[in-house]
Short mmCIF file of C-alpha atoms and ligand atoms in Angstrom, two decimals:
data_model
loop_
_atom_site.label_atom_id
_atom_site.label_comp_id
_atom_site.label_asym_id
_atom_site.label_seq_id
_atom_site.Cartn_x
_atom_site.Cartn_y
_atom_site.Cartn_z
CA UNK A 13 19.06 202.64 145.00
CA UNK A 14 20.23 205.94 144.50
CA UNK A 15 19.12 207.19 147.93
CA UNK A 16 20.96 204.08 149.47
CA UNK A 17 24.06 205.00 147.68
CA UNK A 18 24.11 208.54 148.37
CA UNK A 19 23.26 207.81 152.15
CA UNK A 20 26.16 205.35 152.33
CA UNK A 21 28.50 207.96 150.87
CA UNK A 22 27.59 210.37 153.70
CA UNK A 23 27.80 207.76 156.22
CA UNK A 24 31.26 206.80 155.05
CA UNK A 25 32.43 210.29 155.33
CA UNK A 26 30.96 210.49 158.87
CA UNK A 27 32.62 207.18 160.08
CA UNK A 28 35.94 208.32 158.59
CA UNK A 29 35.61 211.54 160.58
CA UNK A 30 34.52 209.73 163.80
CA UNK A 31 37.41 207.14 163.41
CA UNK A 32 39.90 209.77 162.97
CA UNK A 33 38.89 211.50 166.26
CA UNK A 34 38.96 208.10 168.02
CA UNK A 35 41.58 208.23 170.77
CA UNK A 36 41.16 204.56 171.61
CA UNK A 37 41.74 203.32 167.97
CA UNK A 38 45.24 202.10 168.84
CA UNK A 39 43.87 199.45 171.26
CA UNK A 40 42.73 197.32 168.27
CA UNK A 41 46.22 196.20 168.10
CA UNK A 42 45.74 194.65 171.61
CA UNK A 43 43.62 192.03 169.78
CA UNK A 44 44.58 189.31 167.14
CA UNK A 45 41.44 189.65 164.88
CA UNK A 46 41.27 188.18 161.40
CA UNK A 47 42.15 191.16 158.99
CA UNK A 48 38.89 190.77 156.88
CA UNK A 49 36.48 190.26 159.49
CA UNK A 50 34.08 192.62 161.21
CA UNK A 51 33.59 191.10 164.44
CA UNK A 52 30.18 192.22 166.23
CA UNK A 53 29.99 189.31 168.43
CA UNK A 54 32.33 190.26 171.32
CA UNK A 55 29.31 190.08 173.72
CA UNK A 56 29.11 186.48 173.14
CA UNK A 57 32.76 185.44 172.87
CA UNK A 58 35.39 188.28 172.94
CA UNK A 59 38.33 187.70 170.50
CA UNK A 60 41.83 186.67 171.26
CA UNK A 61 43.88 189.27 173.05
CA UNK A 62 47.40 189.42 171.68
CA UNK A 63 48.89 189.01 175.19
CA UNK A 64 47.26 185.50 175.66
CA UNK A 65 49.31 183.19 173.48
CA UNK A 66 52.63 184.08 174.98
CA UNK A 67 51.26 184.12 178.47
CA UNK A 68 49.71 180.59 177.99
CA UNK A 69 52.80 179.31 176.32
CA UNK A 70 54.89 180.32 179.50
CA UNK A 71 52.25 178.84 181.89
CA UNK A 72 52.38 175.54 179.77
CA UNK A 73 56.07 175.10 179.05
CA UNK A 74 57.76 176.81 181.85
CA UNK A 75 55.42 176.80 184.85
CA UNK A 76 53.84 173.54 184.22
CA UNK A 77 56.43 171.64 182.31
CA UNK A 78 59.51 172.89 184.46
CA UNK A 79 57.96 174.15 187.66
CA UNK A 80 55.76 171.03 188.03
CA UNK A 81 53.72 171.06 191.33
CA UNK A 82 56.20 173.66 192.64
CA UNK A 83 54.35 176.20 190.60
CA UNK A 84 51.23 176.23 192.92
CA UNK A 85 53.46 178.34 195.01
CA UNK A 86 56.42 179.64 192.90
CA UNK A 87 54.19 180.72 189.98
CA UNK A 88 51.32 181.98 192.12
CA UNK A 89 48.79 179.49 191.00
CA UNK A 90 47.12 179.13 194.28
CA UNK A 91 46.34 182.73 194.74
CA UNK A 92 45.36 183.25 191.25
CA UNK A 93 41.37 183.10 191.82
CA UNK A 94 41.96 186.13 194.21
CA UNK A 95 44.51 187.94 192.16
CA UNK A 96 42.41 187.70 188.89
CA UNK A 97 39.32 188.51 190.97
CA UNK A 98 40.94 191.78 191.91
CA UNK A 99 41.93 192.49 188.35
CA UNK A 100 38.36 192.17 187.41
CA UNK A 101 37.38 194.20 190.51
CA UNK A 102 39.05 197.17 189.14
CA UNK A 103 36.76 197.19 186.05
CA UNK A 104 33.66 196.95 188.05
CA UNK A 105 34.56 199.41 190.82
CA UNK A 106 35.47 196.87 193.50
CA UNK A 107 38.20 197.55 196.26
CA UNK A 108 40.54 194.59 196.27
CA UNK A 109 39.61 191.60 198.47
CA UNK A 110 35.85 191.30 197.30
CA UNK A 111 36.02 189.59 194.00
CA UNK A 112 36.94 186.06 193.17
CA UNK A 113 37.53 184.29 189.62
CA UNK A 114 36.64 180.90 189.04
CA UNK A 115 34.04 178.45 188.02
CA UNK A 116 31.19 179.23 185.55
CA UNK A 117 28.67 182.15 185.80
CA UNK A 118 25.95 179.65 186.51
CA UNK A 119 27.97 178.23 189.49
CA UNK A 120 28.59 181.58 190.74
CA UNK A 121 25.00 182.70 190.44
CA UNK A 122 23.92 179.73 192.53
CA UNK A 123 26.44 180.53 195.13
CA UNK A 124 25.39 184.12 195.14
CA UNK A 125 21.53 183.52 195.03
CA UNK A 126 21.79 180.96 197.85
CA UNK A 127 24.10 182.97 199.97
CA UNK A 128 21.91 186.12 199.57
CA UNK A 129 18.75 184.16 200.60
CA UNK A 130 20.77 182.91 203.66
CA UNK A 131 21.79 186.49 204.69
CA UNK A 132 17.93 187.33 204.68
CA UNK A 133 16.53 184.27 206.40
CA UNK A 134 13.09 185.50 207.45
CA UNK A 135 12.07 186.76 203.90
CA UNK A 136 10.42 184.43 201.54
CA UNK A 137 10.60 186.15 198.19
CA UNK A 138 13.18 185.95 195.51
CA UNK A 139 12.43 188.66 192.80
CA UNK A 140 13.84 188.46 189.34
CA UNK A 141 13.50 189.73 185.84
CA UNK A 142 11.00 187.57 183.69
CA UNK A 143 13.28 188.47 180.69
CA UNK A 144 16.54 187.52 182.54
CA UNK A 145 18.94 185.14 180.87
CA UNK A 146 17.63 181.45 181.13
CA UNK A 147 20.31 180.31 183.59
CA UNK A 148 19.42 183.11 185.98
CA UNK A 149 15.78 182.17 185.88
CA UNK A 150 16.48 178.42 186.31
CA UNK A 151 18.93 178.87 189.25
CA UNK A 152 16.60 181.33 190.97
CA UNK A 153 14.04 178.64 190.86
CA UNK A 154 16.54 176.00 192.01
CA UNK A 155 17.41 177.96 194.99
CA UNK A 156 13.79 178.77 195.70
CA UNK A 157 13.01 175.06 195.57
CA UNK A 158 15.74 174.08 197.98
CA UNK A 159 15.12 176.88 200.54
CA UNK A 160 11.11 176.93 200.31
CA UNK A 161 11.06 180.46 198.88
CA UNK A 162 8.97 181.68 196.12
CA UNK A 163 10.24 183.36 192.92
CA UNK A 164 8.45 186.50 191.64
CA UNK A 165 9.02 187.82 188.06
CA UNK A 166 8.86 191.34 187.98
CA UNK A 167 9.91 193.40 185.03
CA UNK A 168 12.61 196.13 185.86
CA UNK A 169 10.14 198.94 185.23
CA UNK A 170 7.59 197.44 187.70
CA UNK A 171 10.09 196.65 190.30
CA UNK A 172 9.52 199.94 192.43
CA UNK A 173 5.68 199.49 192.58
CA UNK A 174 6.29 195.83 193.53
CA UNK A 175 8.79 196.53 196.30
CA UNK A 176 6.39 199.35 197.67
CA UNK A 177 3.63 196.62 198.06
CA UNK A 178 5.67 193.64 199.07
CA UNK A 179 9.26 194.87 199.74
CA UNK A 180 9.41 193.60 203.35
CA UNK A 181 8.95 189.99 202.12
CA UNK A 182 11.74 190.14 199.71
CA UNK A 183 15.21 188.70 200.33
CA UNK A 184 17.07 189.59 197.31
CA UNK A 185 16.33 191.07 193.84
CA UNK A 186 18.28 189.63 191.00
CA UNK A 187 18.80 191.62 187.86
CA UNK A 188 21.17 192.33 184.98
CA UNK A 189 21.96 195.99 184.01
CA UNK A 190 21.77 195.11 180.43
CA UNK A 191 19.16 193.12 178.67
CA UNK A 192 20.85 190.35 176.76
CA UNK A 193 18.29 190.35 173.96
CA UNK A 194 17.52 194.22 173.35
CA UNK A 195 20.67 195.93 174.80
CA UNK A 196 18.36 198.12 176.88
CA UNK A 197 20.50 199.40 179.99
CA UNK A 198 18.65 199.55 183.27
CA UNK A 199 19.40 201.79 186.38
CA UNK A 200 21.53 199.96 188.79
CA UNK A 201 21.71 202.77 191.29
CA UNK A 202 17.90 203.16 191.37
CA UNK A 203 17.27 199.40 191.48
CA UNK A 204 19.98 198.89 194.13
CA UNK A 205 18.71 201.84 196.28
CA UNK A 206 14.98 200.56 195.95
CA UNK A 207 16.13 196.94 197.21
CA UNK A 208 18.00 198.37 200.04
CA UNK A 209 15.06 200.80 201.06
CA UNK A 210 12.89 197.41 201.35
CA UNK A 211 15.48 195.69 203.31
CA UNK A 212 16.30 193.44 200.49
CA UNK A 213 19.88 192.64 199.08
CA UNK A 214 20.73 193.63 195.32
CA UNK A 215 22.38 190.92 193.23
CA UNK A 216 23.57 191.87 189.71
CA UNK A 217 24.55 189.81 186.64
CA UNK A 218 27.17 191.77 185.03
CA UNK A 219 27.86 189.57 182.05
CA UNK A 220 26.88 192.29 179.54
CA UNK A 221 28.30 195.15 181.43
CA UNK A 222 31.89 194.20 182.93
CA UNK A 223 34.38 195.63 180.61
CA UNK A 224 31.82 197.38 178.40
CA UNK A 225 31.01 200.38 180.75
CA UNK A 226 32.14 201.88 183.86
CA UNK A 227 30.74 200.16 186.83
CA UNK A 228 30.88 201.01 190.60
CA UNK A 229 29.55 198.25 192.63
CA UNK A 230 31.24 199.43 195.95
CA UNK A 231 29.91 203.01 195.58
CA UNK A 232 26.42 201.80 194.55
CA UNK A 233 26.28 199.68 197.69
CA UNK A 234 25.75 196.50 195.47
CA UNK A 235 25.59 193.38 197.73
CA UNK A 236 26.49 190.64 195.25
CA UNK A 237 27.50 190.49 191.61
CA UNK A 238 28.50 187.77 189.13
CA UNK A 239 29.66 187.95 185.47
CA UNK A 240 31.48 185.78 182.80
CA UNK A 241 35.07 186.30 181.71
CA UNK A 242 34.57 185.36 177.99
CA UNK A 243 32.33 188.22 176.73
CA UNK A 244 33.72 191.91 177.05
CA UNK A 245 36.55 190.59 179.21
CA UNK A 246 37.80 188.33 176.21
CA UNK A 247 39.11 185.64 178.52
CA UNK A 248 38.41 182.75 176.00
CA UNK A 249 35.75 180.15 175.46
CA UNK A 250 34.54 178.91 178.89
CA UNK A 251 36.74 181.44 180.72
CA UNK A 252 36.27 181.51 184.48
CA UNK A 253 33.38 183.65 185.74
CA UNK A 254 33.74 186.04 188.81
CA UNK A 255 31.91 186.63 192.08
CA UNK A 256 31.76 189.82 194.03
CA UNK A 257 30.64 190.11 197.55
CA UNK A 258 30.60 193.30 199.29
CA UNK A 259 32.95 193.19 202.10
CA UNK A 260 30.28 193.80 204.87
CA UNK A 261 28.79 190.56 204.23
CA UNK A 262 31.87 188.51 204.32
CA UNK A 263 31.80 187.40 207.81
CA UNK A 264 28.26 186.01 207.58
CA UNK A 265 28.59 184.75 204.12
CA UNK A 266 27.56 181.07 204.12
CA UNK A 267 27.97 179.51 200.66
CA UNK A 268 26.17 176.48 199.58
CA UNK A 269 29.53 174.80 198.04
CA UNK A 270 31.97 174.79 200.92
CA UNK A 271 34.82 173.13 199.10
CA UNK A 272 38.28 172.52 200.65
CA UNK A 273 39.95 175.43 198.99
CA UNK A 274 37.43 177.93 200.71
CA UNK A 275 38.66 176.63 204.11
CA UNK A 276 40.60 178.70 206.46
CA UNK A 277 43.28 176.02 206.61
CA UNK A 278 42.89 174.03 203.39
CA UNK A 279 46.09 172.07 203.91
CA UNK A 280 45.33 171.35 207.62
CA UNK A 281 42.83 168.69 206.14
CA UNK A 282 40.47 169.23 209.04
CA UNK A 283 37.46 166.97 209.41
CA UNK A 284 35.17 170.02 209.89
CA UNK A 285 34.71 173.08 207.76
CA UNK A 286 35.84 176.39 209.07
CA UNK A 287 35.44 179.00 206.33
CA UNK A 288 38.45 181.30 205.23
CA UNK A 289 38.35 184.95 205.99
CA UNK A 290 36.96 187.39 203.41
CA UNK A 291 35.96 186.51 199.81
CA UNK A 292 38.28 183.36 199.88
CA UNK A 293 35.67 181.61 201.68
CA UNK A 294 33.69 181.49 198.39
CA UNK A 295 36.40 179.28 196.85
CA UNK A 296 35.23 175.79 196.09
CA UNK A 297 37.70 173.41 194.44
CA UNK A 298 40.90 173.36 192.53
CA UNK A 299 40.80 176.30 190.23
CA UNK A 300 41.22 175.84 186.40
CA UNK A 301 44.72 177.48 186.17
CA UNK A 302 45.07 177.44 182.44
CA UNK A 303 41.83 179.24 181.96
CA UNK A 304 42.34 181.52 184.85
CA UNK A 305 45.89 182.62 183.46
CA UNK A 306 44.62 183.11 180.16
CA UNK A 307 41.94 185.37 181.54
CA UNK A 308 44.44 187.17 183.74
CA UNK A 309 46.83 187.84 180.44
CA UNK A 310 43.49 188.92 178.58
CA UNK A 311 42.61 191.50 181.14
CA UNK A 312 45.87 193.44 180.26
CA UNK A 313 44.04 194.70 177.28
CA UNK A 314 42.29 197.03 179.73
CA UNK A 315 45.93 198.42 181.04
CA UNK A 316 45.76 202.00 181.09
CA UNK A 317 42.24 202.17 179.57
CA UNK A 318 39.73 204.54 181.03
CA UNK A 319 36.29 202.90 180.99
CA UNK A 320 34.56 206.16 180.92
CA UNK A 321 36.41 206.59 177.33
CA UNK A 322 35.32 203.19 176.31
CA UNK A 323 31.73 204.00 177.17
CA UNK A 324 31.90 207.28 175.17
CA UNK A 325 33.16 205.28 172.11
CA UNK A 326 30.82 202.64 172.48
CA UNK A 327 27.74 204.96 172.47
CA UNK A 328 29.31 206.74 169.55
CA UNK A 329 29.50 203.45 167.68
CA UNK A 330 25.93 201.99 168.66
CA UNK A 331 24.59 205.70 167.90
CA UNK A 332 26.22 205.63 164.46
CA UNK A 333 25.02 202.14 163.78
CA UNK A 334 21.32 203.11 164.70
CA UNK A 335 21.70 205.88 162.21
CA UNK A 336 22.97 203.44 159.50
CA UNK A 337 20.21 201.21 160.36
CA UNK A 338 17.59 204.02 160.11
CA UNK A 339 18.90 205.15 156.80
CA UNK A 340 19.94 201.83 155.21
CA UNK A 341 17.89 199.11 156.74
CA UNK A 342 14.57 200.47 157.93
CA UNK A 343 13.24 200.79 154.39
CA UNK A 344 13.98 197.10 154.00
CA UNK A 345 11.94 196.13 156.99
CA UNK A 346 14.53 196.27 159.85
CA UNK A 347 13.33 197.87 163.01
CA UNK A 348 15.70 198.50 166.13
CA UNK A 349 14.55 197.16 169.55
CA UNK A 350 17.42 199.02 171.17
CA UNK A 351 16.72 202.26 172.94
CA UNK A 352 17.65 205.42 170.92
CA UNK A 353 18.20 207.22 174.28
CA UNK A 354 21.99 206.67 174.99
CA UNK A 355 21.16 206.80 178.79
CA UNK A 356 19.30 203.53 178.23
CA UNK A 357 21.55 201.76 175.79
CA UNK A 358 24.26 199.22 176.86
CA UNK A 359 26.84 198.27 174.18
CA UNK A 360 24.89 196.34 171.52
CA UNK A 361 22.20 197.07 168.93
CA UNK A 362 19.41 194.66 168.04
CA UNK A 363 17.56 194.76 165.09
CA UNK A 364 14.27 192.86 164.56
CA UNK A 365 13.74 191.09 161.15
CA UNK A 366 11.65 188.01 160.36
CA UNK A 367 14.73 186.20 158.89
CA UNK A 368 17.22 186.95 161.59
CA UNK A 369 18.60 183.46 161.57
CA UNK A 370 19.23 183.48 157.88
CA UNK A 371 20.60 186.96 157.82
CA UNK A 372 23.20 186.07 160.62
CA UNK A 373 24.29 183.10 158.57
CA UNK A 374 24.61 185.12 155.32
CA UNK A 375 26.35 188.02 157.01
CA UNK A 376 28.92 185.78 158.47
CA UNK A 377 29.58 184.47 155.04
CA UNK A 378 30.20 188.01 153.95
CA UNK A 379 32.72 188.58 156.74
CA UNK A 380 30.48 190.23 159.38
CA UNK A 381 30.07 188.13 162.47
CA UNK A 382 26.87 189.05 164.56
CA UNK A 383 24.56 186.69 166.19
CA UNK A 384 20.97 186.16 166.53
CA UNK A 385 18.34 185.41 169.26
CA UNK A 386 15.31 183.35 168.39
CA UNK A 387 12.95 184.08 166.73
CA UNK A 388 13.69 187.49 164.95
CA UNK A 389 16.44 189.35 166.82
CA UNK A 390 19.80 190.22 165.04
CA UNK A 391 22.43 191.24 167.71
CA UNK A 392 25.42 193.51 167.15
CA UNK A 393 27.75 193.52 170.16
CA UNK A 394 30.15 196.41 170.20
CA UNK A 395 33.46 196.15 172.02
CA UNK A 396 34.89 199.72 171.74
CA UNK A 397 38.39 198.32 172.42
CA UNK A 398 38.62 196.98 168.84
CA UNK A 399 35.59 198.14 166.77
CA UNK A 400 35.45 201.22 164.34
CA UNK A 401 32.76 203.39 163.05
CA UNK A 402 33.76 201.99 159.65
CA UNK A 403 33.19 198.39 160.89
CA UNK A 404 29.64 199.46 161.93
CA UNK A 405 28.92 200.90 158.40
CA UNK A 406 30.31 197.75 156.81
CA UNK A 407 28.05 195.65 158.76
CA UNK A 408 25.05 197.81 157.86
CA UNK A 409 25.96 198.01 154.19
CA UNK A 410 26.54 194.26 153.79
CA UNK A 411 23.26 193.54 155.51
CA UNK A 412 21.64 196.04 153.30
CA UNK A 413 22.93 194.44 150.28
CA UNK A 414 22.35 190.72 150.99
CA UNK A 415 18.67 191.59 152.11
CA UNK A 416 17.94 193.78 148.91
CA UNK A 417 19.54 190.75 146.83
CA UNK A 418 17.61 188.36 148.94
CA UNK A 419 20.82 186.67 149.10
CA UNK A 420 20.19 184.30 152.08
CA UNK A 421 18.32 181.28 153.14
CA UNK A 422 15.25 182.61 154.98
CA UNK A 423 14.89 179.26 156.74
CA UNK A 424 18.41 177.75 157.39
CA UNK A 425 18.75 174.65 159.62
CA UNK A 426 18.52 175.39 163.21
CA UNK A 427 20.65 172.64 164.76
CA UNK A 428 23.80 173.70 166.82
CA UNK A 429 24.82 177.02 168.11
CA UNK A 430 24.46 180.03 165.91
CA UNK A 431 27.17 182.54 166.31
C1 LIG B 514 23.26 187.27 181.59
C2 LIG B 514 23.94 186.24 181.34
N1 LIG B 514 24.23 185.38 182.34
C3 LIG B 514 24.72 184.19 182.21
C4 LIG B 514 25.28 183.57 181.10
C5 LIG B 514 25.82 182.27 180.86
O1 LIG B 514 26.10 181.57 182.02
P1 LIG B 514 27.43 180.48 181.95
O2 LIG B 514 28.65 181.51 181.79
O3 LIG B 514 27.49 179.76 183.16
O4 LIG B 514 27.20 179.91 180.75
C6 LIG B 514 24.92 184.43 179.98
C7 LIG B 514 25.39 183.90 178.57
O5 LIG B 514 25.37 184.48 177.71
C8 LIG B 514 24.31 185.69 180.00
O6 LIG B 514 24.17 186.52 178.95
#
């Protein structure tokens, strides 16, 4: 007890010092967060950016109500998927004209996996991470079934060995740079290079990376990438996802969902499909304008922000939280599954505890919103745009207190999403 109290006092002092040196502290005002909540679930659903309500109000009351159908041109609705795509492109290191916003991550993944396989027609293997997010695994299986390919599940650490043995049969490798459970960061550069050395394509799911750390898809030679708009980009629930395809593949890109808006002359209403030039050929149908324009407004939270600074602060926050966990929570049975090495850490810390679900529920009741992944992982997502070191200590202290007091239900009901 005394030890925890003195550890907390020292941690409080350290948090205050780190927060007073924080050059990004002012960015918190770009989000409308409830004052008494510590929000560590921005890697699931980003909070509301302050720019969004007024922008959506304008879209609805002026552009839609007054401009009516003329807003497709006058308000730039038609070009929105490409314009918002380029805004995301700036965050992932993509030159304009290679990123498209719209549809869900799952739809974009299907498009990307299928189009990648079509670009390497004589290769029968599709390689993915056995620990990949379920939708990535399901869609890899679906594309493989339709194209008569075989899926191989290869953990990231085993990929070089696998490619050395079977690389020439591989069409595409599909991975995420950040493990959604543990927060482990993988080496995008090495994996992309290993895929290319084998003559395969590299496809990345950037859901847990876009907006959280600097990315350089063009410079790394990434072939295709997808990512969602609702996590670190804070575009809102169900925000449109994005698809990046490197320019060198555009001319040959054969997408599995050739809808009319991806046609070279969509209003010519031709009987046959001719793909538009560039990334526009990956458009499918009428875009969800309200969601796209909410996402566009949300992205202004990154205006003038250097992602290298965001990364440095994120590592400081997660590093500090790991110290809090070590000093306050390890004695109570928590262990971290997130690498302590900053070079191998994304923007979250995951702690293991047998009662993760009950603890997440009790923490939320005490104003700390984190989440859990079954059966025993408690995830603390860190968005450096609005999180402070004090927030991290508050989360660790409240978790310490409610665990010590056993003030939680060890087996709460499991129905419905737990956030
Ligand atoms: C890595 C990854 N890919 C995809 C998704 C979700 O896909 P969708 O946006 O289609 O629901 C998630 C959701 O958490 C994810 O973590």
